[in-house]
Short mmCIF file of N, CA and C in Angstrom, two decimals:
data_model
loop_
_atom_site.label_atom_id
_atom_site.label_comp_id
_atom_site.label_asym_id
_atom_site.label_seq_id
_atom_site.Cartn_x
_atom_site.Cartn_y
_atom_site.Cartn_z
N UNK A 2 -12.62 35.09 46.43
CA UNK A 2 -12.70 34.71 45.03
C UNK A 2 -13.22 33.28 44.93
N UNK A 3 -14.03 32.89 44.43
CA UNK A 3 -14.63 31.68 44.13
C UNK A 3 -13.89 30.48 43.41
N UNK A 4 -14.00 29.64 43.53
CA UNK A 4 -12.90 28.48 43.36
C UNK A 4 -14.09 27.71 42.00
N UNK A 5 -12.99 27.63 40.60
CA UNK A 5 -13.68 27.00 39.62
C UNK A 5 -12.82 25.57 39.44
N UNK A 6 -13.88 25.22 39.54
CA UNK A 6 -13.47 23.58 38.89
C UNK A 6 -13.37 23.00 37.42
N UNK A 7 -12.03 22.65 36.76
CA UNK A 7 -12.59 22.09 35.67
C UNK A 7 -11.93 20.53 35.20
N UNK A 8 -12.23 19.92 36.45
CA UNK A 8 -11.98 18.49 36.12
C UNK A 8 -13.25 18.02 35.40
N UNK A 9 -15.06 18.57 35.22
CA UNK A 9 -15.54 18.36 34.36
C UNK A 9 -15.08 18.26 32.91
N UNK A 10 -14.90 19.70 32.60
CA UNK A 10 -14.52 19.94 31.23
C UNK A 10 -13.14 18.90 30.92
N UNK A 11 -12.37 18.64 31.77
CA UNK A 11 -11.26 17.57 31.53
C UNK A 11 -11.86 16.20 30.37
N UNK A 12 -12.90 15.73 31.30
CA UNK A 12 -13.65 14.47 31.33
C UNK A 12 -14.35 14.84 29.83
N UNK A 13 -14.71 15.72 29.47
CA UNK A 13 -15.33 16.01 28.14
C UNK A 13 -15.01 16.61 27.61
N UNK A 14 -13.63 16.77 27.50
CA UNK A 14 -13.06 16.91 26.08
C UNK A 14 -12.88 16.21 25.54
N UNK A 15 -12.04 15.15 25.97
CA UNK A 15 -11.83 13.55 25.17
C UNK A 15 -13.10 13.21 24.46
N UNK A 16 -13.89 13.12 24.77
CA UNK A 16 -14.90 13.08 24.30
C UNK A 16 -15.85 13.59 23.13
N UNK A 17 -15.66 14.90 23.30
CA UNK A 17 -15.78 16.29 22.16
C UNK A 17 -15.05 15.46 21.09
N UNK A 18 -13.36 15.27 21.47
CA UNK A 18 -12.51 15.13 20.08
C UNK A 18 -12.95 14.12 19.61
N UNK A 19 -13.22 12.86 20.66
CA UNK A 19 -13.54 11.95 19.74
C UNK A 19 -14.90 12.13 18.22
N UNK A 20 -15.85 12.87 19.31
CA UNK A 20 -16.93 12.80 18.13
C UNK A 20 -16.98 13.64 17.27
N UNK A 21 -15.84 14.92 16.93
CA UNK A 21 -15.57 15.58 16.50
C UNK A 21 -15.01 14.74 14.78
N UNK A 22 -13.68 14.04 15.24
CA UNK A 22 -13.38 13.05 14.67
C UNK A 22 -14.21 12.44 13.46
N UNK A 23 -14.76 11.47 14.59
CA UNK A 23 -15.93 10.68 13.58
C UNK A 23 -16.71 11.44 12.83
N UNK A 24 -17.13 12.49 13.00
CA UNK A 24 -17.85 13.34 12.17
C UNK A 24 -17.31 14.17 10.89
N UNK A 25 -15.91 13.98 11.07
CA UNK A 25 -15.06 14.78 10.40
C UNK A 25 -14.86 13.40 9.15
N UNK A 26 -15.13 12.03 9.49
CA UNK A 26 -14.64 11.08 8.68
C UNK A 26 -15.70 10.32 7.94
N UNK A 27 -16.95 10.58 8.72
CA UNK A 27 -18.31 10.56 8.29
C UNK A 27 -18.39 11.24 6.83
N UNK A 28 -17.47 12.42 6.79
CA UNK A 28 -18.37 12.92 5.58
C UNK A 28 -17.36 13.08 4.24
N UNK A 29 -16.33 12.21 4.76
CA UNK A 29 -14.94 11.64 3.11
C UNK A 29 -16.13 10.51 3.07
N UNK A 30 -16.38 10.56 1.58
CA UNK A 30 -16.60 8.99 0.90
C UNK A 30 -15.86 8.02 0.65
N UNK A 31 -15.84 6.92 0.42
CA UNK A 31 -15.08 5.67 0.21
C UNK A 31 -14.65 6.12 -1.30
N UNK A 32 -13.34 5.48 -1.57
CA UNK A 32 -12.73 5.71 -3.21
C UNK A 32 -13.72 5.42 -4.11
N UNK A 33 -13.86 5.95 -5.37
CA UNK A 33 -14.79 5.42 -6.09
C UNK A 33 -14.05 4.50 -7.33
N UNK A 34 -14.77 3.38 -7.14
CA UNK A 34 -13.83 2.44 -7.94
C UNK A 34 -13.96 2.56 -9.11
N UNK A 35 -12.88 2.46 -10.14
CA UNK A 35 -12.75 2.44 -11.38
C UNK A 35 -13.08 1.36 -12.43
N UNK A 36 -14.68 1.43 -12.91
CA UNK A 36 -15.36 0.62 -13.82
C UNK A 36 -15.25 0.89 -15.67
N UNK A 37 -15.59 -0.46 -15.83
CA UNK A 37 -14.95 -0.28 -17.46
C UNK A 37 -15.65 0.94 -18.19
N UNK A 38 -16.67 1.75 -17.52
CA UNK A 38 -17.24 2.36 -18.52
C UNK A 38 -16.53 3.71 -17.76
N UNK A 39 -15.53 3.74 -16.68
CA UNK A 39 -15.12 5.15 -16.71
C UNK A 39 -13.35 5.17 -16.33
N UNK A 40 -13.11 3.92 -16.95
CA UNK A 40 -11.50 3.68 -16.91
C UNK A 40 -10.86 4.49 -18.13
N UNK A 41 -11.58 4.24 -19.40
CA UNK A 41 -11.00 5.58 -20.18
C UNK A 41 -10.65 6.72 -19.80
N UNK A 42 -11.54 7.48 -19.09
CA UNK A 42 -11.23 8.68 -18.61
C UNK A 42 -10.32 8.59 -17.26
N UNK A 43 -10.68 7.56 -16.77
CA UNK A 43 -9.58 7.86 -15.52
C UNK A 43 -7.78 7.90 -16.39
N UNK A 44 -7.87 6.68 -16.84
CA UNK A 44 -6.37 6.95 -17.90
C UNK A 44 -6.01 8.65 -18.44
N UNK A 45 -6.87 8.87 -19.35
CA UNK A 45 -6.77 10.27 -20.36
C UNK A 45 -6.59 10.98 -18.86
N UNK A 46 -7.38 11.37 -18.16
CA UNK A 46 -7.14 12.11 -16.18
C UNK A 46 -5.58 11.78 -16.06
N UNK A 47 -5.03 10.92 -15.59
CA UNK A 47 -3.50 10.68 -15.34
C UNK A 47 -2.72 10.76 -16.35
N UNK A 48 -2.70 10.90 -17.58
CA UNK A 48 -2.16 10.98 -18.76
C UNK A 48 -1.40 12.27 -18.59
N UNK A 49 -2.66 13.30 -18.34
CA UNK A 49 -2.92 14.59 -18.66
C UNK A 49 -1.86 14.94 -17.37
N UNK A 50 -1.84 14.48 -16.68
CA UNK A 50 -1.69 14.87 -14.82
C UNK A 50 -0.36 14.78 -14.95
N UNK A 51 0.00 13.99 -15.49
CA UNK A 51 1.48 12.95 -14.99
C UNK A 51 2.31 13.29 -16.46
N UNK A 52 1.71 13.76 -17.34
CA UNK A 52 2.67 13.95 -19.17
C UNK A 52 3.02 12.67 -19.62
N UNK A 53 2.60 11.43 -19.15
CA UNK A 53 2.69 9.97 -19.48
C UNK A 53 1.91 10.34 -21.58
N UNK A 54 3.31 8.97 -22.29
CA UNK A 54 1.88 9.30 -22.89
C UNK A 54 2.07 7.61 -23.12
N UNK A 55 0.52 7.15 -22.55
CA UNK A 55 0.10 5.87 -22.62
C UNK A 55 -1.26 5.84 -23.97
N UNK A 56 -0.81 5.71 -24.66
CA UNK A 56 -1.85 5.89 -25.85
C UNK A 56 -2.67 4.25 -25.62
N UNK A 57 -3.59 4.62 -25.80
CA UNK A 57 -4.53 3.26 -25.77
C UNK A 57 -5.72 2.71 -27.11
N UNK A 58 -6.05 1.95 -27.51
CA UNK A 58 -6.99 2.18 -28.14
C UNK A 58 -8.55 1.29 -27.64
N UNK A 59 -8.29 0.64 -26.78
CA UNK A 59 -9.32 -0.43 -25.58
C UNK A 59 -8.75 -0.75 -24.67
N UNK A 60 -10.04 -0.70 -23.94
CA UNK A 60 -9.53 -1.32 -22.65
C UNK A 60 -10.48 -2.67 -22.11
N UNK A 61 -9.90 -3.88 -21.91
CA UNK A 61 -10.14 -5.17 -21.81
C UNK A 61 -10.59 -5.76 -20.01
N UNK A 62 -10.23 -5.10 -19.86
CA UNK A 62 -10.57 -5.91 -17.87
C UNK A 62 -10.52 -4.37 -17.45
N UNK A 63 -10.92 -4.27 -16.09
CA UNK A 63 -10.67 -3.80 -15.13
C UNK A 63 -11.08 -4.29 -13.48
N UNK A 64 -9.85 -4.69 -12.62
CA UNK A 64 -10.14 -5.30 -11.71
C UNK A 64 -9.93 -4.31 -10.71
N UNK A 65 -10.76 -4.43 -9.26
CA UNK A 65 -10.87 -3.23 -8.73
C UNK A 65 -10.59 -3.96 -7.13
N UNK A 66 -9.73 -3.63 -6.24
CA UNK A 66 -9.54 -4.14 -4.58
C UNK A 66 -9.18 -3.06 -3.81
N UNK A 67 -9.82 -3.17 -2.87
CA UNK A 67 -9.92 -2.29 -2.07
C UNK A 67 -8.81 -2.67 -0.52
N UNK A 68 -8.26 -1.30 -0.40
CA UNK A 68 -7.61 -1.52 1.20
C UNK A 68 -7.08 -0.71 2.48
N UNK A 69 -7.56 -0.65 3.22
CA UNK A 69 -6.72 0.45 3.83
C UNK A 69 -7.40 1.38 3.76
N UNK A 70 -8.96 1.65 2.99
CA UNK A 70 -8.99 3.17 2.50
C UNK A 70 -8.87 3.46 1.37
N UNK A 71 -8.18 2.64 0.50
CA UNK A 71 -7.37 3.47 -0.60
C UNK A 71 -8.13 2.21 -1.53
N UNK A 72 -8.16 2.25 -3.09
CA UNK A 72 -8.67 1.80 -4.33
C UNK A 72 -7.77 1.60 -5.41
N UNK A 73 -7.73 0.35 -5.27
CA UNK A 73 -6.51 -0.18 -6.61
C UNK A 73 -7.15 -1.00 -7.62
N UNK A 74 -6.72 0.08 -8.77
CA UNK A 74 -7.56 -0.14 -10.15
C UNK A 74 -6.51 -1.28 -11.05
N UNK A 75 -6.66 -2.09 -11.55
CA UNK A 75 -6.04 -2.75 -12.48
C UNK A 75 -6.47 -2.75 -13.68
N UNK A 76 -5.78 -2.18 -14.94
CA UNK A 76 -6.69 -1.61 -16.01
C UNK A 76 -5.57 -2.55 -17.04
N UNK A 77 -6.59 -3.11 -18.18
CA UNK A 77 -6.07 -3.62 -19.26
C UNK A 77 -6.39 -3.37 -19.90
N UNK A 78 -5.19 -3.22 -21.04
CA UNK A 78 -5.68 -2.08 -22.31
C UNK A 78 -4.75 -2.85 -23.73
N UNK A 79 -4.86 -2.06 -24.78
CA UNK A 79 -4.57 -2.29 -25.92
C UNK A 79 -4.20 -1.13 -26.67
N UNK A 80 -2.66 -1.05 -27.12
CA UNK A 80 -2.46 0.35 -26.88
C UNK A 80 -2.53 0.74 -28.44
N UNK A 81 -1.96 2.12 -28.98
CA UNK A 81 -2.66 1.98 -30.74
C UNK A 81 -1.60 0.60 -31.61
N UNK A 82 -0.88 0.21 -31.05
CA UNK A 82 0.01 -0.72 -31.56
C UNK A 82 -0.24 -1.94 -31.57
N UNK A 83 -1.06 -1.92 -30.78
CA UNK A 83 -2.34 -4.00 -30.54
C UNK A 83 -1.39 -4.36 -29.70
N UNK A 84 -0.52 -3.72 -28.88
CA UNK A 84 0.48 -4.35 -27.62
C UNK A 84 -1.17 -4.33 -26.48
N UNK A 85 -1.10 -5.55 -25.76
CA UNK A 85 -0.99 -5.45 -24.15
C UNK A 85 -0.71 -5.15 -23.31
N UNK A 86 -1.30 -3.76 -22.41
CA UNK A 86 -0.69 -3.24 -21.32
C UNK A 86 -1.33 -3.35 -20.66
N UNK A 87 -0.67 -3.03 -19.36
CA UNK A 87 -1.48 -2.59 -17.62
C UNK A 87 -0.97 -2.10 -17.16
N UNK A 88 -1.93 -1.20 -15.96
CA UNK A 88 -1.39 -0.21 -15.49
C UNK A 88 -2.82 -0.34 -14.01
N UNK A 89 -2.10 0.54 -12.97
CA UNK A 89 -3.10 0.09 -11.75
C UNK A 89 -3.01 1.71 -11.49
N UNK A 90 -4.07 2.47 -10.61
CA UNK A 90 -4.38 3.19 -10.70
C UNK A 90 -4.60 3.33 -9.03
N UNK A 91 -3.90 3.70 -8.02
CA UNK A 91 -4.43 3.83 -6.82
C UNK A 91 -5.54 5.15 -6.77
N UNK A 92 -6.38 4.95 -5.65
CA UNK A 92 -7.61 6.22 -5.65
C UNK A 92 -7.56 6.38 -4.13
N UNK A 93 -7.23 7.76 -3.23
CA UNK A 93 -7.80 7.48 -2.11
C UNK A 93 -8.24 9.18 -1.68
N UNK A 94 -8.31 9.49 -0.50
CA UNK A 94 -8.69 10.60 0.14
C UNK A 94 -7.67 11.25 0.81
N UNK A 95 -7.41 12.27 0.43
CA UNK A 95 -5.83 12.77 1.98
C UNK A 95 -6.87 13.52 2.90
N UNK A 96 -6.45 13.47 4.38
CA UNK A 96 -6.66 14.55 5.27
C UNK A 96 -7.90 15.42 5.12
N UNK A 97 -7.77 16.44 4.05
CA UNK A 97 -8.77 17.53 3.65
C UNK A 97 -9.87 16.97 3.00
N UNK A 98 -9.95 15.92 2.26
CA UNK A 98 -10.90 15.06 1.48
C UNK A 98 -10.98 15.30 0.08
N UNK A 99 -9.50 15.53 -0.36
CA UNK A 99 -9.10 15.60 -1.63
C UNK A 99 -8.57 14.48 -1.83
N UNK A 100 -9.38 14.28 -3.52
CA UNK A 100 -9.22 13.18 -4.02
C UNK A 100 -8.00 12.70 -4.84
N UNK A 101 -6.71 11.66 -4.46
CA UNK A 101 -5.60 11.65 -5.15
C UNK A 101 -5.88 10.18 -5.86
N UNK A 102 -5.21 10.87 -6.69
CA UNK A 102 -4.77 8.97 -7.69
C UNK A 102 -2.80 9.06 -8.10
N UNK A 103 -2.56 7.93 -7.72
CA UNK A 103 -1.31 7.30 -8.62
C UNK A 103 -1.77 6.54 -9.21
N UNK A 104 -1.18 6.92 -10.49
CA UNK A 104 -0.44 5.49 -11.34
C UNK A 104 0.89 4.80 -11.37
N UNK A 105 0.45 3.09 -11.51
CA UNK A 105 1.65 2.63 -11.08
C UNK A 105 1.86 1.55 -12.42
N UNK A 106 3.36 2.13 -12.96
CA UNK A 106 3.13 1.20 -14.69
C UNK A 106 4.80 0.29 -14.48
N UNK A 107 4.69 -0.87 -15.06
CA UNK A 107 6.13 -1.25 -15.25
C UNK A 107 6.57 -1.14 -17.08
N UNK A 108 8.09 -0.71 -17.07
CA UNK A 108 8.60 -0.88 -18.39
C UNK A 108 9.72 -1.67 -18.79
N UNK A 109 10.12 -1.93 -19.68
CA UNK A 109 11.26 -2.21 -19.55
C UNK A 109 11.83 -2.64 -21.23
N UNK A 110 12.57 -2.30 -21.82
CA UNK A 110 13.48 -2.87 -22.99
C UNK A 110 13.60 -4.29 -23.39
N UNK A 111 14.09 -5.07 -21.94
CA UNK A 111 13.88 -6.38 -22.33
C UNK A 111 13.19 -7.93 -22.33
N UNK A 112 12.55 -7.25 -21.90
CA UNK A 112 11.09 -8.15 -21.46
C UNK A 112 9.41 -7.37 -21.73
N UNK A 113 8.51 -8.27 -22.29
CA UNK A 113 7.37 -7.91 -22.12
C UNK A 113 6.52 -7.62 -20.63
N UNK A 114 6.83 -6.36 -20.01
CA UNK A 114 6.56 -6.37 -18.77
C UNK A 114 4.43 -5.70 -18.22
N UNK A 115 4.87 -6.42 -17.33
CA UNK A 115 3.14 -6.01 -16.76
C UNK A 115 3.25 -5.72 -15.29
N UNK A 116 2.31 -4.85 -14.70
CA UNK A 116 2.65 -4.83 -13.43
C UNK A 116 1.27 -5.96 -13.41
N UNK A 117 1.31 -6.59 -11.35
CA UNK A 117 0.84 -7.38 -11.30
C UNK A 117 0.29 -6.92 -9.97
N UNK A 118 -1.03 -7.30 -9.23
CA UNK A 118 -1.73 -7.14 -8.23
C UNK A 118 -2.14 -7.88 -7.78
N UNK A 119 -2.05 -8.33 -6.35
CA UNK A 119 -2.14 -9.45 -5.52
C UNK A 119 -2.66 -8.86 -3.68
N UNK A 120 -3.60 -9.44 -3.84
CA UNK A 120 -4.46 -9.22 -2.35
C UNK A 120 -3.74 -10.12 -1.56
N UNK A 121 -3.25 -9.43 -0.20
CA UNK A 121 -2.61 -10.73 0.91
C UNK A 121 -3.40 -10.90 2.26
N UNK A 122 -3.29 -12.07 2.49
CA UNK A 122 -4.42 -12.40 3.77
C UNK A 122 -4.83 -11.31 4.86
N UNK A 123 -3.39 -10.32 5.05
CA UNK A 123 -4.05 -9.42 5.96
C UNK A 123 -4.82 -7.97 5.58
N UNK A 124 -4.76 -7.94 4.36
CA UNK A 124 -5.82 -7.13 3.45
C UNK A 124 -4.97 -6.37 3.08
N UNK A 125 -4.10 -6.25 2.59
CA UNK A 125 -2.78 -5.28 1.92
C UNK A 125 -2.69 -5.80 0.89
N UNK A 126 -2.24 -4.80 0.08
CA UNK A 126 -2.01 -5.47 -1.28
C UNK A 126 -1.03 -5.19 -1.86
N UNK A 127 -0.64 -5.99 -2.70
CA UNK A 127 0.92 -5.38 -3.35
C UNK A 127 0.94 -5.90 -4.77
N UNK A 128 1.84 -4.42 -5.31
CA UNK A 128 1.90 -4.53 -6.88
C UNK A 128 3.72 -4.61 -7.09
N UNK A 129 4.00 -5.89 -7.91
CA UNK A 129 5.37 -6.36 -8.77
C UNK A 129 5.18 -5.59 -10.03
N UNK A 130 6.13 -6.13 -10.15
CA UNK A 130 6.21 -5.93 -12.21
C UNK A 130 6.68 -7.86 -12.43
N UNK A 131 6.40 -7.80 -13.33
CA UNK A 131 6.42 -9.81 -13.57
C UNK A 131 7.63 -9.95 -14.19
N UNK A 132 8.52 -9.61 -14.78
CA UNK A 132 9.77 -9.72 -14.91
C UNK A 132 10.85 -9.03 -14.18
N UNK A 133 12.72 -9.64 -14.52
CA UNK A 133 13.06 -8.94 -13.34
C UNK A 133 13.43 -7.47 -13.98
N UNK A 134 14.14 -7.64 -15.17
CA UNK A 134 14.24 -6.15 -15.93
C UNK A 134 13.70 -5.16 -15.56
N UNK A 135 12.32 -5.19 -15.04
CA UNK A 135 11.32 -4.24 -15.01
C UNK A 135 11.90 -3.06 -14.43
N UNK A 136 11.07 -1.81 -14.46
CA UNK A 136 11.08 -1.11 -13.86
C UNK A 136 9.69 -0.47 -13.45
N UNK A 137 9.84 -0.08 -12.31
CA UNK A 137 7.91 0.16 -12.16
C UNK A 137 8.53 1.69 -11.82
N UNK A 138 6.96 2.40 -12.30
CA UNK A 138 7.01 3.94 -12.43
C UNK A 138 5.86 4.54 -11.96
N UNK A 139 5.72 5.29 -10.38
CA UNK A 139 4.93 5.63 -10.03
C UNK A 139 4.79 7.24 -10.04
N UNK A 140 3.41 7.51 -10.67
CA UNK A 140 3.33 8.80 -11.00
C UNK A 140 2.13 9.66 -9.91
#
């Protein structure tokens, strides 16, 4: 009986997976960031998603940072009441290359609350609420 060797195939598999991999990650796109002319709809999108009801009537800024992969929207708005709100909007890719978003809002009774977004030196980012009352609500 003939003697098969497969310390080749050993040596190239690692290899296979790797480029298997990269090819598999090659073809997710980067988040698509949320600009003032399509932050309306991203809102009314999570509104709908989540049963929030964040009524708005403008929206004033939108600041957009990227990390990790993932896309954090900072959206300022004006709701039908002429209050000031914000609300941040994560965007990223899972696994299969489906596209997820949270929203991340603070509330609270006794304070005028906002959530707040802050880039840190090692490229992470993190969202407060600016008072302590708050409560932040991720949907």
């Amino acid at each position: 009986m003939p003697y098969i060797s497969f310390k080749p195939l050993i040596f190239l598999l690692p290899s296979w997976l790797l480029l298997s991999c990269s090819k598999m990650q090659e073809g997710i796109p980067a988040p698509p960031a949320i600009t003032m002319a399509t932050a309306g709809a991203a809102l009314q999108n999570n509104m709908q998603r989540t049963g929030i009801n964040l009524s708005f009537s403008s929206i004033s800024q939108v600041q957009t940072l990227q990390a990790d992969g993932h896309s954090y929207s900072l959206i300022r708005y004006t709701d039908e009441s002429g209050n000031g709100k914000v609300v941040v909007i994560e965007t990223y890719y899972d696994s299969e290359g489906n596209e997820v978003q949270r929203i991340y809002r603070c509330e609270s009774s006794f304070c005028d609350c906002m959530i707040e977004m802050t880039a840190n030196p090692d490229g992470t980012i993190n969202l407060r609420c600016t008072c302590y009352p708050c409560t932040m609500f991720i949907s």
